[in-house]
GROMACS .gro file of C-alpha atoms in nm:
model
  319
    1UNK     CA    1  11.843   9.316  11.196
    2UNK     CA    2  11.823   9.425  11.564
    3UNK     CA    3  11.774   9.152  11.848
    4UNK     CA    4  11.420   9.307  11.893
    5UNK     CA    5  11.321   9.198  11.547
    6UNK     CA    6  11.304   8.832  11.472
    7UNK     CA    7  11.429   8.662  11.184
    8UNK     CA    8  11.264   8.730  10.854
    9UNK     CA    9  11.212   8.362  10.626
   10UNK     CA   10  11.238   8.375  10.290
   11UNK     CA   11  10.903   8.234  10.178
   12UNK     CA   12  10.702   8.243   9.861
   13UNK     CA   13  10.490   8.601   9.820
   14UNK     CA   14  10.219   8.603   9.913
   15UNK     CA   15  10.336   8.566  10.296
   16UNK     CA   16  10.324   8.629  10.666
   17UNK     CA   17  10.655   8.726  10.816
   18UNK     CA   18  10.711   8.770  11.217
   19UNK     CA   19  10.877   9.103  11.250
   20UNK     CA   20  10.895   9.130  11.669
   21UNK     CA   21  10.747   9.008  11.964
   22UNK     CA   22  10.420   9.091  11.857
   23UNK     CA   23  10.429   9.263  11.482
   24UNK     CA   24  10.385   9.113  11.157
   25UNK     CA   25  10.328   9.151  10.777
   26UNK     CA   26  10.179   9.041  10.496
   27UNK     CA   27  10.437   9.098  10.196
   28UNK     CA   28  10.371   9.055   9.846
   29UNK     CA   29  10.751   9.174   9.751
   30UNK     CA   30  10.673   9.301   9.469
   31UNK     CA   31  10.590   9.635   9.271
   32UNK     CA   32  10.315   9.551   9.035
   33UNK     CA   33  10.004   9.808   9.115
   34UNK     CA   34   9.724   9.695   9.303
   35UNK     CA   35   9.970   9.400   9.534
   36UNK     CA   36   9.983   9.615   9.866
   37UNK     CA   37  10.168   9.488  10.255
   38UNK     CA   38   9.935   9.466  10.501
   39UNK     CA   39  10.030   9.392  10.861
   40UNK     CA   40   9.905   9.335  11.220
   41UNK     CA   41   9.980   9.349  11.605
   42UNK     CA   42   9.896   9.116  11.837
   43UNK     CA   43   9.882   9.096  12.229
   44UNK     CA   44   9.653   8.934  12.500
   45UNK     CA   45   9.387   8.789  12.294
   46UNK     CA   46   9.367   9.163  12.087
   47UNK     CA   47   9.419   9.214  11.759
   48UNK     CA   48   9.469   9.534  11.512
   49UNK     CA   49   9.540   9.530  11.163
   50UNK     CA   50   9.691   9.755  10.917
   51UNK     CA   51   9.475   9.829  10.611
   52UNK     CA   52   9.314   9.515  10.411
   53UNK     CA   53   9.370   9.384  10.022
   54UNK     CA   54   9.215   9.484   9.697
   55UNK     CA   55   8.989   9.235   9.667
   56UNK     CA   56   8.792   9.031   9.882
   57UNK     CA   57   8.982   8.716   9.762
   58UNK     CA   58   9.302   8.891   9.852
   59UNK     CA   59   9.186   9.012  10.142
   60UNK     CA   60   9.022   8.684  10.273
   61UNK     CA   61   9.376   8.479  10.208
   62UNK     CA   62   9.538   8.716  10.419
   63UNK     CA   63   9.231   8.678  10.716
   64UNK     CA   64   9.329   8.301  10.660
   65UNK     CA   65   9.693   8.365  10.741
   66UNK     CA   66   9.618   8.584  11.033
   67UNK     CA   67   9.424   8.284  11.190
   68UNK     CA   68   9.745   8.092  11.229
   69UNK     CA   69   9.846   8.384  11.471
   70UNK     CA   70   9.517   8.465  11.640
   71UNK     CA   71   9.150   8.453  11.601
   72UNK     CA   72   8.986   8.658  11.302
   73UNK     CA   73   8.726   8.807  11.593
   74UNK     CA   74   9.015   8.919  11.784
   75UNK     CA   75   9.068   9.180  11.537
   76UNK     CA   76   8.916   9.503  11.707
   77UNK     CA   77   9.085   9.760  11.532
   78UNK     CA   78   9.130   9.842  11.143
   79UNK     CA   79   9.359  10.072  11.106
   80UNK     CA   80   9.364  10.239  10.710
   81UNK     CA   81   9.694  10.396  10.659
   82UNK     CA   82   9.481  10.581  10.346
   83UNK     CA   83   9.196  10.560  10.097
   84UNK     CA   84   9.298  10.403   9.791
   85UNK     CA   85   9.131  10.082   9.725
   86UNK     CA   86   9.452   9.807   9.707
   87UNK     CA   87   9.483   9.892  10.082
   88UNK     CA   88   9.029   9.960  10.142
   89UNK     CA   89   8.866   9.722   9.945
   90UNK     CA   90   8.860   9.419  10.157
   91UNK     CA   91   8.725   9.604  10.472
   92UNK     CA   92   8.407   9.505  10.457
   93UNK     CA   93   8.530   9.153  10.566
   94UNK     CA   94   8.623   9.269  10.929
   95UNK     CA   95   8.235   9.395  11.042
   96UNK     CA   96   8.294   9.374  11.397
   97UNK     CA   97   8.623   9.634  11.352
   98UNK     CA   98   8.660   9.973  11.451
   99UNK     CA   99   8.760  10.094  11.151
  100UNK     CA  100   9.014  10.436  11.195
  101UNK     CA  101   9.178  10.681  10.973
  102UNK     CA  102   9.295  11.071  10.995
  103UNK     CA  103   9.030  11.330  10.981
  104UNK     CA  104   9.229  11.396  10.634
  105UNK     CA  105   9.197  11.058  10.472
  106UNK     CA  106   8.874  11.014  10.557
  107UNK     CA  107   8.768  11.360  10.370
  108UNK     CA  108   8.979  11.234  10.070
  109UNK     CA  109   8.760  10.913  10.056
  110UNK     CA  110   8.453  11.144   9.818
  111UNK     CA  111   8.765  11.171   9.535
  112UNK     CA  112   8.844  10.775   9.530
  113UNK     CA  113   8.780  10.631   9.210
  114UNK     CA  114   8.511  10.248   9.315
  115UNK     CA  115   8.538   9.958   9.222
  116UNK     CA  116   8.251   9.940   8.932
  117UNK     CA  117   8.472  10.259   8.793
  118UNK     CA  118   8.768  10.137   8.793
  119UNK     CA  119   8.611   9.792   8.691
  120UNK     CA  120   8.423   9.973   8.361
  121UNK     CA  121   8.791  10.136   8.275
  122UNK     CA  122   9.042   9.854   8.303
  123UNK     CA  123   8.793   9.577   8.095
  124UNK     CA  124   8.711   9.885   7.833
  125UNK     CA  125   9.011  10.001   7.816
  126UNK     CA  126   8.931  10.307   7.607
  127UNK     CA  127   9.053  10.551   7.406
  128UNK     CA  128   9.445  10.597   7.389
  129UNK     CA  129   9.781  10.517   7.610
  130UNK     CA  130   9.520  10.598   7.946
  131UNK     CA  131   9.314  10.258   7.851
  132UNK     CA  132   9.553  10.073   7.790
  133UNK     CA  133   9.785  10.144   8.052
  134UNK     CA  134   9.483  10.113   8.332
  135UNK     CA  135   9.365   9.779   8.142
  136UNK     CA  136   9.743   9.649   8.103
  137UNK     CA  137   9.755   9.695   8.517
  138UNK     CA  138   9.426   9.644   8.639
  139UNK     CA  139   9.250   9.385   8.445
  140UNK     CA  140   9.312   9.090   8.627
  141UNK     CA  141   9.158   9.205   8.966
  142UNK     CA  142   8.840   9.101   9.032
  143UNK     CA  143   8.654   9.352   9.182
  144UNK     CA  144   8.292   9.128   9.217
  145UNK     CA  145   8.074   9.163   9.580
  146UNK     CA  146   8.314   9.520   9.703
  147UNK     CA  147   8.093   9.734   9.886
  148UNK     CA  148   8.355  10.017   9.963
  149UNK     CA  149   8.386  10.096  10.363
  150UNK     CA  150   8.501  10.371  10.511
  151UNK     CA  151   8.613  10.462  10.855
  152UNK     CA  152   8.382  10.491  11.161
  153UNK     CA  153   8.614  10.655  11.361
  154UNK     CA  154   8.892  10.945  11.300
  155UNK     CA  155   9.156  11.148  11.476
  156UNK     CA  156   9.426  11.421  11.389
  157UNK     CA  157   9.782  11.465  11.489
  158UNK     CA  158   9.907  11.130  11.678
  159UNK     CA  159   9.672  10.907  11.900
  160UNK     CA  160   9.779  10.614  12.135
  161UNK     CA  161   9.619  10.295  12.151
  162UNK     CA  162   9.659   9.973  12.351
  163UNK     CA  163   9.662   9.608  12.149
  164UNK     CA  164   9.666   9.394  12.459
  165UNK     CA  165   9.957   9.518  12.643
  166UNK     CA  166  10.131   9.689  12.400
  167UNK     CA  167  10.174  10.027  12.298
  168UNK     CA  168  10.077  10.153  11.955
  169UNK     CA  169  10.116  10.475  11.847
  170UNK     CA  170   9.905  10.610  11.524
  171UNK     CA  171  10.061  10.935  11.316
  172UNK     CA  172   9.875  11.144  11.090
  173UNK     CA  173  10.106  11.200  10.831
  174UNK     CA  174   9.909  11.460  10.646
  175UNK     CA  175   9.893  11.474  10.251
  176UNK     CA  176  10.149  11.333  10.104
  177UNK     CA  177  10.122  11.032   9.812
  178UNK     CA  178   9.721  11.058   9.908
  179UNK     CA  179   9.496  11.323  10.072
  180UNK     CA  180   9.570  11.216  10.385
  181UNK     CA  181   9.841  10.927  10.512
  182UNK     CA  182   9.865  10.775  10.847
  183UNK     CA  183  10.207  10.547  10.952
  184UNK     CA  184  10.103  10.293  11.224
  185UNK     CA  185  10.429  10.291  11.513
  186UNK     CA  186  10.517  10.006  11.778
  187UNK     CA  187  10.777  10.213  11.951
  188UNK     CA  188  10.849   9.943  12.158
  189UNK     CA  189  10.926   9.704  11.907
  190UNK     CA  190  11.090   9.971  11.632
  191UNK     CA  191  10.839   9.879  11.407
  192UNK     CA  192  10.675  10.078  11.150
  193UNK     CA  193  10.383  10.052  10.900
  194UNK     CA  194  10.414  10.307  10.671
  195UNK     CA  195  10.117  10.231  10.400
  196UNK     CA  196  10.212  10.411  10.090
  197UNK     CA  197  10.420  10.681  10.253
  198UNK     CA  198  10.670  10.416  10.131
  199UNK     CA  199  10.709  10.232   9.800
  200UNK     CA  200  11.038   9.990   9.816
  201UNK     CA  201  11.178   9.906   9.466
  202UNK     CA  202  10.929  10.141   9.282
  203UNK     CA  203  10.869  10.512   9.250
  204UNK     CA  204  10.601  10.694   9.463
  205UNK     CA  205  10.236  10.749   9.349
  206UNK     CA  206  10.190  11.119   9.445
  207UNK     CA  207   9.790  11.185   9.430
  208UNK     CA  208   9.792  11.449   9.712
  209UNK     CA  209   9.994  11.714   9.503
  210UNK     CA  210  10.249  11.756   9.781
  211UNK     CA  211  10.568  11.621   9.693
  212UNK     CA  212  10.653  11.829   9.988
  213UNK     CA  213  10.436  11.652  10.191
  214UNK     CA  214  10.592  11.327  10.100
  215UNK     CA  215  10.901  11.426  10.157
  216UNK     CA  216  10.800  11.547  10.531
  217UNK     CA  217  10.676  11.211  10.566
  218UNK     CA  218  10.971  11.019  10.497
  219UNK     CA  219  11.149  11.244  10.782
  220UNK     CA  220  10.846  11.172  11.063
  221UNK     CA  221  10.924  10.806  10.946
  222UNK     CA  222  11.263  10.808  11.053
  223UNK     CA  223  11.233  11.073  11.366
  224UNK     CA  224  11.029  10.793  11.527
  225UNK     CA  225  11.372  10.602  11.550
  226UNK     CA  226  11.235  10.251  11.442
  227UNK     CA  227  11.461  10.055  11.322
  228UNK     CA  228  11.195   9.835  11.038
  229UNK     CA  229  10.932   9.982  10.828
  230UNK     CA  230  10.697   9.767  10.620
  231UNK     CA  231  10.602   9.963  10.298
  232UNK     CA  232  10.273  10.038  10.130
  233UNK     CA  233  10.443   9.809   9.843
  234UNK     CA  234  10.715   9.600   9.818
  235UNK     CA  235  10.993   9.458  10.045
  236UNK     CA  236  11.072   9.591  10.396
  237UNK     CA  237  11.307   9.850  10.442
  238UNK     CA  238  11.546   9.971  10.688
  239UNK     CA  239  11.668  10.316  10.819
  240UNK     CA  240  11.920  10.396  10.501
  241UNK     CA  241  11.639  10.209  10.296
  242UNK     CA  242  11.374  10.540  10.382
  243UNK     CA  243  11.638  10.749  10.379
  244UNK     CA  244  11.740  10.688  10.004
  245UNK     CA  245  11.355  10.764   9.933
  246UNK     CA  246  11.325  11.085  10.075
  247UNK     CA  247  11.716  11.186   9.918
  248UNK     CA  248  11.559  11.101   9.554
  249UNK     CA  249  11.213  11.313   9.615
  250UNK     CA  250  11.390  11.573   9.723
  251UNK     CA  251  11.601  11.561   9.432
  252UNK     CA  252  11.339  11.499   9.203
  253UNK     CA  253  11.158  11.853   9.371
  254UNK     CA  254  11.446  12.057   9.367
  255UNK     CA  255  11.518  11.965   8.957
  256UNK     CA  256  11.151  11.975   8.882
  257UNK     CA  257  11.126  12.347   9.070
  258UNK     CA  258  11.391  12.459   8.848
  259UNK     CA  259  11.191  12.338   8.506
  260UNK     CA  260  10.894  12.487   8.698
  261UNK     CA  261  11.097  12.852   8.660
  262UNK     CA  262  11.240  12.836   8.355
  263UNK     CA  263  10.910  12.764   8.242
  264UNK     CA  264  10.959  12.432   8.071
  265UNK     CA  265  10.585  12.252   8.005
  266UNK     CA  266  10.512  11.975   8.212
  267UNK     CA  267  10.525  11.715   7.986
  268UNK     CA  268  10.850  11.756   7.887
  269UNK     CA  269  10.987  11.820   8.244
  270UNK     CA  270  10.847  11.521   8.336
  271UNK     CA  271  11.017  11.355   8.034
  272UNK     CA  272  11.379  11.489   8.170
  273UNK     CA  273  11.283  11.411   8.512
  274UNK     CA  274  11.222  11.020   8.414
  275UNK     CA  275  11.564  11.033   8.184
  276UNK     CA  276  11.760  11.161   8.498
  277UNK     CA  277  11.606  11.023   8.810
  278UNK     CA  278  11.394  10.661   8.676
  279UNK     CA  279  11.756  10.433   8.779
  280UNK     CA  280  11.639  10.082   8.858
  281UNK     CA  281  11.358  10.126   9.040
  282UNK     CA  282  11.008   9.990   8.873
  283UNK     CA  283  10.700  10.232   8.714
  284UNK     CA  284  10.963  10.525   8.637
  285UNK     CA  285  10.653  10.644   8.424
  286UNK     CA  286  10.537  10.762   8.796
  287UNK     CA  287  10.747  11.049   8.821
  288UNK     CA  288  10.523  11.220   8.594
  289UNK     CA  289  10.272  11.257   8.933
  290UNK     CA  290  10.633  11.351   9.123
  291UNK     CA  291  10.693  11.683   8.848
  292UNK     CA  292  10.323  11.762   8.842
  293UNK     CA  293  10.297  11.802   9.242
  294UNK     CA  294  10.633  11.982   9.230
  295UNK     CA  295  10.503  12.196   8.961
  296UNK     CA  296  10.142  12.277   9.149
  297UNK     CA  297  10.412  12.392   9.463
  298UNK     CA  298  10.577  12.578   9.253
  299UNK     CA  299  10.299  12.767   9.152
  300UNK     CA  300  10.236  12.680   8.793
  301UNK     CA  301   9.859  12.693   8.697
  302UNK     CA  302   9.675  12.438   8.484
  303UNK     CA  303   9.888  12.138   8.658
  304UNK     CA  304   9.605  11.812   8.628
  305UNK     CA  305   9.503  11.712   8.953
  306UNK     CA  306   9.256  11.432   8.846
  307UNK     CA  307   9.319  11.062   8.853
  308UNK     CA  308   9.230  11.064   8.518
  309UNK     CA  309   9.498  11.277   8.430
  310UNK     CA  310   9.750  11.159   8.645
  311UNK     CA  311   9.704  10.815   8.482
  312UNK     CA  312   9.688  10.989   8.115
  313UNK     CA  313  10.022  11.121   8.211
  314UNK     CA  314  10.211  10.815   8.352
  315UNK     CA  315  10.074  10.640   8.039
  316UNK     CA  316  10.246  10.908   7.825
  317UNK     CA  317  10.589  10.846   7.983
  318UNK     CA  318  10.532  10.457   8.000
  319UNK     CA  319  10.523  10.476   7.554
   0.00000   0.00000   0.00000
């Protein structure tokens, strides 16, 4: 910890934690799906914040915690570091927002799975390890009154925007664990908010189909030089923290590209990848989504690319 970056509390998750002069987060520290960081800069009476909570519950306990830094209607720009709907769902919530994403995530928004979907599949649960690995995980969200919200305003490659009298610098990040990721920078505080770019203590989600891509990301993370980057999930990280996650994808791509040409079957590269590479880290079942983006890469045809069959094959690895 850095004289720039103030002292972090330990405090019960749920909670908001000064990071610098002027950043903060909201940490759940921990890895379960759907339990996502949020965060927020503030300066001279403005306000932006850093994607909002799965539900509106969630998100309106963090709004309430905001207020004991500044006032909700100072909160003039929503920044959504991607689409998924633990880090979307609460938008709604901040109407008077600009709401901003890359040209990228904003396209990927048509392939999100709502609410009422994702409602129908968790409290059915269905047929097989799929059902009852989405029920298992998602079950206890409520999803009632979400009318998803998407972005009125988007931008490519890197834009600069002013919070007050500081500096913030938004980075496309391209496609990487979604369709399109953006990484929100204070480069004067060496502060990062890296949405799901980053997972601390778990293994990455890779939707996108670029493990490649995240990869990439990781390495834009650390060439901005901050010092402090606040995950998608779990606790905060450091500079050796984001460098351990890139090391392991890249592993993880090089061994799965080698299955890929000896023409082992998914499935059970994915099974060897998850015996090798799970070590402590939570949902190991994930790296099934790692292989199969390595394998699509690689060239193999037939690799799923639905979230259907993503989740069908996590749940296989998580029997």
């Amino acid at each position: 910890m850095t004289e720039r970056h103030k002292e972090i509390p330990l405090v019960p998750t749920p909670g908001l934690r000064p990071l610098s002069a002027s950043s903060w987060a909201w940490l759940h520290d921990r890895t379960d799906w759907g339990y996502s960081n949020s965060g927020f800069v503030v300066s001279e009476g403005q306000a932006l914040l850093v994607d909002t909570q799965f539900t509106l519950q969630a998100t309106e306990e963090l709004l309430t915690a905001v207020e004991s830094v500044c006032l909700r209607e100072e909160i003039g720009l929503l920044v959504c570091t991607h689409q998924n709907g633990d880090h979307t769902w609460g938008n709604q919530l901040l109407a008077g927002a600009e709401i901003i994403t890359s040209a990228s995530g904003a396209a990927g928004l048509c392939h999100e799975m709502g609410p009422e979907q994702l409602t129908t599949l968790a409290r059915s649960g269905g047929p097989g390890a799929a059902g009852a690995y989405v029920a298992r995980h998602f079950a206890h969200f409520d999803f009632t009154g979400i009318t998803v919200t998407g972005p009125t305003r988007t931008f490519q490659g890197r834009e600069d925007v002013k919070v007050g009298t500081v500096l913030v610098e938004l980075i496309d990040l391209g496609a990487g664990h979604s369709a399109g990721d953006v990484a929100v920078h204070v480069p004067d505080e060496g502060v990062v908010f890296a949405g799901d770019a980053l997972f601390s203590g778990a293994h990455m989600v890779v939707w996108s189909g670029s493990l490649s891509g995240c990869i990439g990301a990781c390495q834009m993370l650390l060439d901005t030089g901050a010092e402090l980057f606040v995950p998608g999930h779990g606790p905060l990280l450091d500079r050796r923290g984001v460098s351990e996650i890139r090391d392991r994808l890249a592993r993880v791509a090089e061994q799965a590209a080698q299955y890929a040409r000896r023409g082992v079957p998914l499935a059970e590269a994915a099974r060897r990848i998850m015996a090798g590479h799970a070590g402590t880290w939570a949902h190991p079942e994930r790296l099934f989504t790692q292989t199969a983006a390595a394998y699509a890469e690689a060239g193999v045809s037939g690799v799923p690319s639905s979230t259907l069959a993503m989740v069908e094959g996590m749940a296989s690895l998580a029997c």
